[in-house]
Short mmCIF file of C-alpha atoms and ligand atoms in Angstrom, two decimals:
data_model
loop_
_atom_site.label_atom_id
_atom_site.label_comp_id
_atom_site.label_asym_id
_atom_site.label_seq_id
_atom_site.Cartn_x
_atom_site.Cartn_y
_atom_site.Cartn_z
CA UNK A 6 -0.07 220.07 6.88
CA UNK A 7 2.35 222.89 7.23
CA UNK A 8 1.24 226.05 8.37
CA UNK A 9 4.50 227.52 6.76
CA UNK A 10 3.47 230.04 4.23
CA UNK A 11 5.71 228.27 1.30
CA UNK A 12 8.30 230.20 0.50
CA UNK A 13 11.03 228.22 -0.42
CA UNK A 14 11.41 224.84 -1.93
CA UNK A 15 12.36 222.66 0.89
CA UNK A 16 14.62 219.74 1.42
CA UNK A 17 12.89 216.47 3.01
CA UNK A 18 15.34 216.63 5.88
CA UNK A 19 15.54 218.79 8.60
CA UNK A 20 18.24 218.69 11.42
CA UNK A 21 18.59 218.44 15.82
CA UNK A 22 22.28 219.65 16.73
CA UNK A 23 24.98 220.78 15.14
CA UNK A 24 28.48 221.02 15.99
CA UNK A 25 31.28 222.28 13.96
CA UNK A 26 31.11 221.32 10.99
CA UNK A 27 28.47 219.17 11.25
CA UNK A 28 24.54 218.95 10.78
CA UNK A 29 22.69 216.09 12.42
CA UNK A 30 19.12 214.22 12.25
CA UNK A 31 17.06 213.24 14.80
CA UNK A 32 18.41 210.00 14.58
CA UNK A 33 22.57 210.61 14.87
CA UNK A 34 23.49 210.43 11.26
CA UNK A 35 26.09 213.08 10.57
CA UNK A 36 26.28 215.84 7.40
CA UNK A 37 28.87 217.36 6.83
CA UNK A 38 27.88 221.04 6.54
CA UNK A 39 29.71 222.73 3.35
CA UNK A 40 26.77 225.30 3.90
CA UNK A 41 27.19 226.00 6.67
CA UNK A 42 23.00 228.21 6.37
CA UNK A 43 24.46 229.98 3.30
CA UNK A 44 27.78 231.96 4.55
CA UNK A 45 26.39 232.44 8.54
CA UNK A 46 28.22 229.80 10.97
CA UNK A 47 31.84 230.51 9.75
CA UNK A 48 33.19 229.61 12.69
CA UNK A 49 31.04 226.37 12.57
CA UNK A 50 28.03 225.17 14.06
CA UNK A 51 27.98 226.00 18.04
CA UNK A 52 30.99 227.55 18.42
CA UNK A 53 31.37 226.63 21.77
CA UNK A 54 33.18 230.64 23.29
CA UNK A 55 30.22 231.79 20.91
CA UNK A 56 27.34 229.34 23.49
CA UNK A 57 29.30 230.15 26.03
CA UNK A 58 28.88 234.03 25.24
CA UNK A 59 25.42 233.51 24.88
CA UNK A 60 24.07 231.46 27.81
CA UNK A 61 26.68 234.42 29.93
CA UNK A 62 24.66 237.33 28.89
CA UNK A 63 21.51 235.53 27.97
CA UNK A 64 21.87 235.01 32.09
CA UNK A 65 22.42 238.63 32.19
CA UNK A 66 20.81 241.20 29.83
CA UNK A 67 19.57 240.19 26.20
CA UNK A 68 17.69 243.54 25.12
CA UNK A 69 17.25 247.11 26.36
CA UNK A 70 16.04 249.69 24.26
CA UNK A 71 18.21 252.48 22.33
CA UNK A 72 17.32 255.03 24.10
CA UNK A 73 20.20 253.89 26.33
CA UNK A 74 23.47 253.42 25.99
CA UNK A 75 24.65 249.87 25.14
CA UNK A 76 28.20 249.05 26.13
CA UNK A 77 28.32 245.58 24.45
CA UNK A 78 26.98 247.81 21.26
CA UNK A 79 29.74 250.40 21.69
CA UNK A 80 33.04 247.20 21.92
CA UNK A 81 31.11 245.42 18.85
CA UNK A 82 31.16 249.04 16.97
CA UNK A 83 34.49 249.77 17.51
CA UNK A 84 35.56 245.89 16.71
CA UNK A 85 33.81 245.90 13.61
CA UNK A 86 34.71 249.65 12.35
CA UNK A 87 38.68 248.53 12.91
CA UNK A 88 38.66 245.16 11.66
CA UNK A 89 36.39 246.68 8.41
CA UNK A 90 38.58 250.08 7.71
CA UNK A 91 35.34 252.06 8.48
CA UNK A 92 34.39 255.16 10.68
CA UNK A 93 31.07 254.13 11.60
CA UNK A 94 28.64 251.96 11.42
CA UNK A 95 23.99 250.99 12.38
CA UNK A 96 23.64 247.78 13.43
CA UNK A 97 20.56 246.13 12.42
CA UNK A 98 19.55 242.58 11.54
CA UNK A 99 19.27 241.40 8.23
CA UNK A 100 21.70 241.79 4.87
CA UNK A 101 18.81 243.34 3.20
CA UNK A 102 18.01 245.58 6.09
CA UNK A 103 22.16 246.98 5.88
CA UNK A 104 21.55 247.32 2.83
CA UNK A 105 17.95 249.25 3.17
CA UNK A 106 20.80 251.41 5.72
CA UNK A 107 23.55 251.94 2.28
CA UNK A 108 20.52 252.99 0.25
CA UNK A 109 18.87 255.47 2.19
CA UNK A 110 22.32 256.80 3.04
CA UNK A 111 22.29 257.15 -0.86
CA UNK A 112 19.02 259.08 -1.08
CA UNK A 113 20.00 261.06 1.44
CA UNK A 114 23.57 261.86 0.28
CA UNK A 115 21.59 262.93 -3.00
CA UNK A 116 19.83 265.34 -1.50
CA UNK A 117 22.26 267.29 0.19
CA UNK A 118 23.74 267.00 -3.54
CA UNK A 119 19.75 268.85 -4.33
CA UNK A 120 18.77 266.01 -7.04
CA UNK A 121 15.66 265.53 -7.34
CA UNK A 122 15.99 261.84 -8.38
CA UNK A 123 18.01 259.83 -7.33
CA UNK A 124 19.28 257.48 -8.94
CA UNK A 125 21.35 253.93 -7.63
CA UNK A 126 23.58 252.03 -9.91
CA UNK A 127 23.42 248.04 -9.91
CA UNK A 128 24.45 245.32 -11.98
CA UNK A 129 22.97 242.17 -13.02
CA UNK A 130 23.27 239.49 -11.12
CA UNK A 131 23.06 241.53 -8.69
CA UNK A 132 21.63 239.66 -5.17
CA UNK A 133 20.52 242.93 -2.59
CA UNK A 134 18.32 241.18 -0.34
CA UNK A 135 13.81 240.61 0.28
CA UNK A 136 12.93 244.48 1.27
CA UNK A 137 11.70 246.58 -1.80
CA UNK A 138 13.76 248.62 -1.83
CA UNK A 139 16.72 245.80 -2.31
CA UNK A 140 14.55 243.53 -3.84
CA UNK A 141 14.81 246.73 -6.74
CA UNK A 142 17.85 246.43 -6.57
CA UNK A 143 18.06 243.10 -6.74
CA UNK A 144 17.98 241.69 -10.99
CA UNK A 145 17.06 238.22 -10.32
CA UNK A 146 13.36 238.10 -12.26
CA UNK A 147 11.39 235.28 -10.17
CA UNK A 148 11.89 237.68 -6.92
CA UNK A 149 11.37 240.68 -8.81
CA UNK A 150 7.80 239.28 -10.15
CA UNK A 151 4.48 241.56 -9.40
CA UNK A 152 6.64 243.18 -6.45
CA UNK A 153 5.83 246.27 -8.96
CA UNK A 154 9.20 247.01 -7.84
CA UNK A 155 11.16 250.79 -7.72
CA UNK A 156 12.77 250.66 -11.00
CA UNK A 157 12.98 254.65 -11.69
CA UNK A 158 15.22 254.00 -8.66
CA UNK A 159 18.05 252.23 -9.82
CA UNK A 160 20.27 252.21 -13.24
CA UNK A 161 21.21 248.48 -14.08
CA UNK A 162 24.42 247.17 -15.62
CA UNK A 163 26.45 244.31 -16.48
CA UNK A 164 28.89 242.88 -13.45
CA UNK A 165 32.88 243.55 -13.46
CA UNK A 166 32.07 246.52 -17.09
CA UNK A 167 33.90 249.35 -15.67
CA UNK A 168 32.94 250.92 -18.90
CA UNK A 169 28.85 250.39 -18.17
CA UNK A 170 29.65 252.61 -15.74
CA UNK A 171 31.81 255.16 -16.90
CA UNK A 172 29.40 256.17 -19.77
CA UNK A 173 27.06 257.11 -17.12
CA UNK A 174 28.93 260.33 -16.37
CA UNK A 175 26.47 262.43 -17.42
CA UNK A 176 23.21 261.50 -15.27
CA UNK A 177 22.66 263.77 -13.21
CA UNK A 178 20.32 261.78 -10.92
CA UNK A 179 23.01 258.86 -10.34
CA UNK A 180 24.30 259.28 -6.13
CA UNK A 181 26.21 256.47 -6.03
CA UNK A 182 26.97 252.47 -7.17
CA UNK A 183 25.98 249.27 -5.06
CA UNK A 184 27.75 246.39 -5.99
CA UNK A 185 28.77 243.29 -3.87
CA UNK A 186 32.99 241.88 -4.52
CA UNK A 187 32.10 238.67 -5.74
CA UNK A 188 28.52 237.72 -6.66
CA UNK A 189 27.46 235.30 -4.37
CA UNK A 190 23.85 234.07 -4.99
CA UNK A 191 23.79 235.07 -8.86
CA UNK A 192 26.27 232.30 -9.97
CA UNK A 193 29.88 233.21 -8.07
CA UNK A 194 31.04 236.27 -10.57
CA UNK A 195 34.53 237.05 -9.45
CA UNK A 196 35.33 240.04 -10.95
CA UNK A 197 38.51 241.46 -12.91
CA UNK A 198 41.54 242.13 -9.71
CA UNK A 199 41.33 245.40 -10.57
CA UNK A 200 37.34 246.46 -11.08
CA UNK A 201 36.96 247.98 -7.49
CA UNK A 202 39.54 250.22 -8.30
CA UNK A 203 38.18 251.36 -11.39
CA UNK A 204 34.60 251.78 -9.48
CA UNK A 205 35.77 254.23 -7.08
CA UNK A 206 37.41 256.68 -9.55
CA UNK A 207 34.83 256.46 -11.43
CA UNK A 208 32.63 257.01 -8.18
CA UNK A 209 35.13 259.95 -6.44
CA UNK A 210 34.46 262.02 -10.26
CA UNK A 211 31.52 262.32 -10.28
CA UNK A 212 30.96 262.20 -6.10
CA UNK A 213 29.38 258.80 -6.01
CA UNK A 214 29.47 256.95 -3.06
CA UNK A 215 31.19 253.74 -3.35
CA UNK A 216 28.44 251.35 -1.41
CA UNK A 217 29.83 247.49 -1.05
CA UNK A 218 27.33 245.04 -0.71
CA UNK A 219 30.04 243.21 2.30
CA UNK A 220 26.95 240.34 3.18
CA UNK A 221 28.03 237.47 1.57
CA UNK A 222 31.97 238.05 1.29
CA UNK A 223 32.46 239.79 4.76
CA UNK A 224 33.48 238.46 8.07
CA UNK A 225 36.53 236.27 6.65
CA UNK A 226 34.64 234.42 4.12
CA UNK A 227 37.05 235.26 1.34
CA UNK A 228 40.27 235.00 3.50
CA UNK A 229 39.84 238.57 4.70
CA UNK A 230 37.80 239.87 6.94
CA UNK A 231 36.28 242.05 4.60
CA UNK A 232 36.85 241.13 0.21
CA UNK A 233 37.81 244.44 -0.46
CA UNK A 234 40.57 244.61 1.89
CA UNK A 235 42.29 241.82 -1.58
CA UNK A 236 42.72 245.92 -2.78
CA UNK A 237 43.77 249.15 -2.49
CA UNK A 238 40.82 251.37 -1.74
CA UNK A 239 38.47 252.54 1.17
CA UNK A 240 34.22 252.39 0.38
CA UNK A 241 32.39 254.85 1.26
CA UNK A 242 29.07 252.05 2.67
CA UNK A 243 29.97 249.09 3.31
CA UNK A 244 26.97 246.07 4.43
CA UNK A 245 27.64 242.80 5.79
CA UNK A 246 25.20 240.64 7.95
CA UNK A 247 25.45 236.48 7.54
CA UNK A 248 28.33 235.31 9.39
CA UNK A 249 28.37 238.69 11.85
CA UNK A 250 27.06 236.48 14.19
CA UNK A 251 27.40 233.61 13.06
CA UNK A 252 23.56 232.53 13.12
CA UNK A 253 22.02 235.45 15.28
CA UNK A 254 20.75 237.53 13.15
CA UNK A 255 22.84 240.79 12.61
CA UNK A 256 22.95 242.99 10.46
CA UNK A 257 25.54 246.41 9.96
CA UNK A 258 25.75 248.92 7.71
CA UNK A 259 29.41 251.25 7.83
CA UNK A 260 30.45 254.27 6.92
CA UNK A 261 33.78 256.23 6.23
CA UNK A 262 34.73 259.37 3.93
CA UNK A 263 32.28 261.16 2.50
CA UNK A 264 29.22 258.40 4.24
CA UNK A 265 29.51 259.45 7.68
CA UNK A 266 28.10 262.24 9.09
CA UNK A 267 25.09 261.71 6.90
CA UNK A 268 22.90 259.99 9.60
CA UNK A 269 22.00 261.61 12.79
CA UNK A 270 19.42 261.02 16.09
CA UNK A 271 16.40 260.73 13.99
CA UNK A 272 17.12 259.65 10.76
CA UNK A 273 17.19 255.83 10.63
CA UNK A 274 16.57 253.33 13.68
CA UNK A 275 16.08 250.00 14.78
CA UNK A 276 14.36 248.61 18.20
CA UNK A 277 16.51 245.11 18.07
CA UNK A 278 19.39 246.56 16.24
CA UNK A 279 22.52 246.27 18.38
CA UNK A 280 20.87 245.09 21.62
CA UNK A 281 22.99 243.76 24.74
CA UNK A 282 22.83 240.34 23.29
CA UNK A 283 23.06 241.22 19.17
CA UNK A 284 26.76 242.60 19.93
CA UNK A 285 27.62 240.33 22.74
CA UNK A 286 27.11 238.24 19.95
CA UNK A 287 28.91 240.17 17.19
CA UNK A 288 32.45 240.57 20.05
CA UNK A 289 32.37 236.81 20.47
CA UNK A 290 32.17 235.74 16.93
CA UNK A 291 35.48 238.72 16.15
CA UNK A 292 37.02 237.33 19.02
CA UNK A 293 37.35 234.21 17.06
CA UNK A 294 38.14 234.99 13.76
CA UNK A 295 41.46 235.34 14.49
CA UNK A 296 44.49 236.03 11.65
CA UNK A 297 44.23 231.90 11.84
CA UNK A 298 41.50 231.55 11.40
CA UNK A 299 41.36 233.90 8.25
CA UNK A 300 44.84 231.96 6.48
CA UNK A 301 43.24 228.56 7.74
CA UNK A 302 40.04 229.45 5.50
CA UNK A 303 42.91 230.20 2.65
CA UNK A 304 44.85 227.11 2.96
CA UNK A 305 41.43 224.72 3.42
CA UNK A 306 40.09 226.24 0.80
CA UNK A 307 42.73 226.08 -1.24
CA UNK A 308 43.21 222.32 -0.92
CA UNK A 309 39.70 221.84 -2.40
CA UNK A 310 40.63 224.52 -5.10
CA UNK A 311 43.71 222.42 -5.97
CA UNK A 312 41.99 218.69 -5.55
CA UNK A 313 39.52 219.03 -7.91
CA UNK A 314 41.54 221.38 -10.61
CA UNK A 315 44.16 218.10 -10.57
CA UNK A 316 41.00 215.00 -10.76
CA UNK A 317 38.18 217.74 -13.54
CA UNK A 318 40.30 220.11 -15.84
CA UNK A 319 36.92 221.11 -17.31
CA UNK A 320 35.70 222.95 -13.81
CA UNK A 321 35.35 226.42 -13.75
CA UNK A 322 36.48 227.14 -10.51
CA UNK A 323 35.30 229.92 -9.10
CA UNK A 324 35.63 232.12 -5.97
CA UNK A 325 37.79 233.59 -3.52
CA UNK A 326 38.92 231.81 -0.02
CA UNK A 327 36.21 229.91 0.75
CA UNK A 328 33.58 231.12 -1.30
CA UNK A 329 33.88 228.76 -4.14
CA UNK A 330 32.10 228.55 -6.75
CA UNK A 331 32.43 224.69 -9.74
CA UNK A 332 30.87 225.79 -12.74
CA UNK A 333 30.44 221.99 -13.88
CA UNK A 334 29.75 221.56 -18.12
CA UNK A 335 26.75 223.03 -19.78
CA UNK A 336 26.47 219.12 -20.82
CA UNK A 337 26.09 217.69 -17.35
CA UNK A 338 22.82 217.52 -16.30
CA UNK A 339 22.50 218.74 -12.81
CA UNK A 340 19.18 218.34 -11.70
CA UNK A 341 19.72 216.32 -8.18
CA UNK A 342 23.05 216.96 -7.70
CA UNK A 343 21.96 218.62 -4.48
CA UNK A 344 19.71 216.02 -3.30
CA UNK A 345 22.86 213.13 -4.30
CA UNK A 346 25.13 215.08 -2.71
CA UNK A 347 22.67 215.31 0.04
CA UNK A 348 21.50 211.25 0.57
CA UNK A 349 24.74 208.97 -1.01
CA UNK A 350 26.83 211.14 0.25
CA UNK A 351 26.31 213.40 2.88
CA UNK A 352 27.35 216.41 2.24
CA UNK A 353 25.23 220.05 2.72
CA UNK A 354 25.76 221.49 -1.07
CA UNK A 355 24.28 223.91 -2.95
CA UNK A 356 24.12 224.69 -6.47
CA UNK A 357 23.60 228.60 -7.44
CA UNK A 358 23.44 229.71 -11.71
CA UNK A 359 22.46 226.74 -13.11
CA UNK A 360 25.20 225.16 -13.16
CA UNK A 361 27.30 225.55 -10.21
CA UNK A 362 28.70 223.95 -7.44
CA UNK A 363 28.57 225.97 -4.41
CA UNK A 364 30.11 225.66 -2.22
CA UNK A 365 30.73 227.94 1.88
CA UNK A 366 33.08 225.36 4.23
CA UNK A 367 33.31 226.84 8.34
CA UNK A 368 36.27 229.35 8.06
CA UNK A 369 38.08 227.12 10.83
CA UNK A 370 37.37 223.49 9.25
CA UNK A 371 39.86 221.18 10.48
CA UNK A 372 42.54 219.76 7.88
CA UNK A 373 40.95 216.16 8.70
CA UNK A 374 37.30 217.88 7.09
CA UNK A 375 39.06 219.16 4.23
CA UNK A 376 39.93 216.16 3.51
CA UNK A 377 36.70 213.88 4.17
CA UNK A 378 35.06 216.71 2.33
CA UNK A 379 37.78 216.81 -0.52
CA UNK A 380 36.85 213.20 -1.02
CA UNK A 381 32.97 213.70 -1.54
CA UNK A 382 33.49 216.50 -3.13
CA UNK A 383 35.28 214.25 -5.97
CA UNK A 384 33.04 211.32 -5.83
CA UNK A 385 29.84 213.22 -6.42
CA UNK A 386 31.49 214.73 -9.17
CA UNK A 387 32.98 211.91 -10.54
CA UNK A 388 29.42 210.70 -10.64
CA UNK A 389 28.13 213.09 -12.25
CA UNK A 390 30.31 213.61 -14.84
CA UNK A 391 29.72 210.24 -16.59
C1 PLP B 406 25.16 239.73 -1.31
C2 PLP B 406 24.27 239.42 -0.46
N1 PLP B 406 22.74 241.24 0.06
C3 PLP B 406 22.09 241.12 0.56
C4 PLP B 406 21.47 239.21 1.44
C5 PLP B 406 20.54 239.42 2.32
O1 PLP B 406 20.76 238.97 3.39
P1 PLP B 406 19.58 238.31 4.46
O2 PLP B 406 18.90 237.18 4.07
O3 PLP B 406 19.84 238.26 5.77
O4 PLP B 406 18.21 239.93 4.37
C6 PLP B 406 21.96 238.07 1.10
C7 PLP B 406 21.93 236.44 1.74
O5 PLP B 406 21.50 236.33 0.33
C8 PLP B 406 22.81 238.44 0.24
O6 PLP B 406 23.68 237.69 -0.57
#
């Protein structure tokens, strides 16, 4: 009997060790991890330089309090703001918390504008977290069911539909748009290249904050530090987590321009946000998240895509960089694909949106491991697509 509340339908396997792109079970069997803990261990498992920083910081100082100056938090803030092109940052502990922070900022912005019933535009298929406000912003009906979600605070429109957002311009209660540059959990949807630019202009015209959820797309996942950097715009608010700590729980809400000075002393907080320990890890992650690593992510992911494209033209290839989705034809039975990949090919993948095989490999995967991964993936598709 397990004492754990069964909020997850867990697979019958336990990993006891990780190194680079591999996870190992207790008997030493290696599994090629093409998921990296759902886009978390972007630099691979137990990256030596990050583990070394963790060990050193564990022996030096783990926690003080945000009552005091924290040098490592200042350093982490500087590097993150510089890489993200943002002005200031609040450190939290997860993606949901970072988004909760963003939504609070939007409400404060509305308050300053004299609005009494603030609403945020969110998208169909969006995923923003599991706190009450972020699960309300999330589209997934299963995640929301029974929680008396705060639906009056949001307006949901189709993703990648600029007109649907523009048509809300007359609604004086709206204060912000919250959107993922590429939707992850909701089925790996990539919008048109000019989607963010168009949203940006609508937000500018209406005095709405443009808030980008880069919890999954951030920290190099798509081949840029942040996915919005493929566009020419700059958001007012940007949230991130996942790859930011390479496995250590850290989240961040970054602000610029109109959103920069909304919070002051006492308006938001977190006991664990930005501890010396967590901040040191963010610094270690960014020390190792070099341009070479981003280039590697682009090259190796293109190798995988190209191989699939050549062999299975019927597969719908989605995403960008190391955020990859392979939409299998509707008549393919995907029910057991994750189990088959794991048990027969020792390949860890996941399925989203019913028939989209999702890969989120390490950004620094070696070419040798990319070739192995690709062989396993093609063999899996060959077996599944009869
Ligand atoms: C885009 C996006 N936002 C928010 C979250 C929530 O992050 P966390 O699970 O760290 O709270 C996720 C998690 O998958 C995500 O993909």
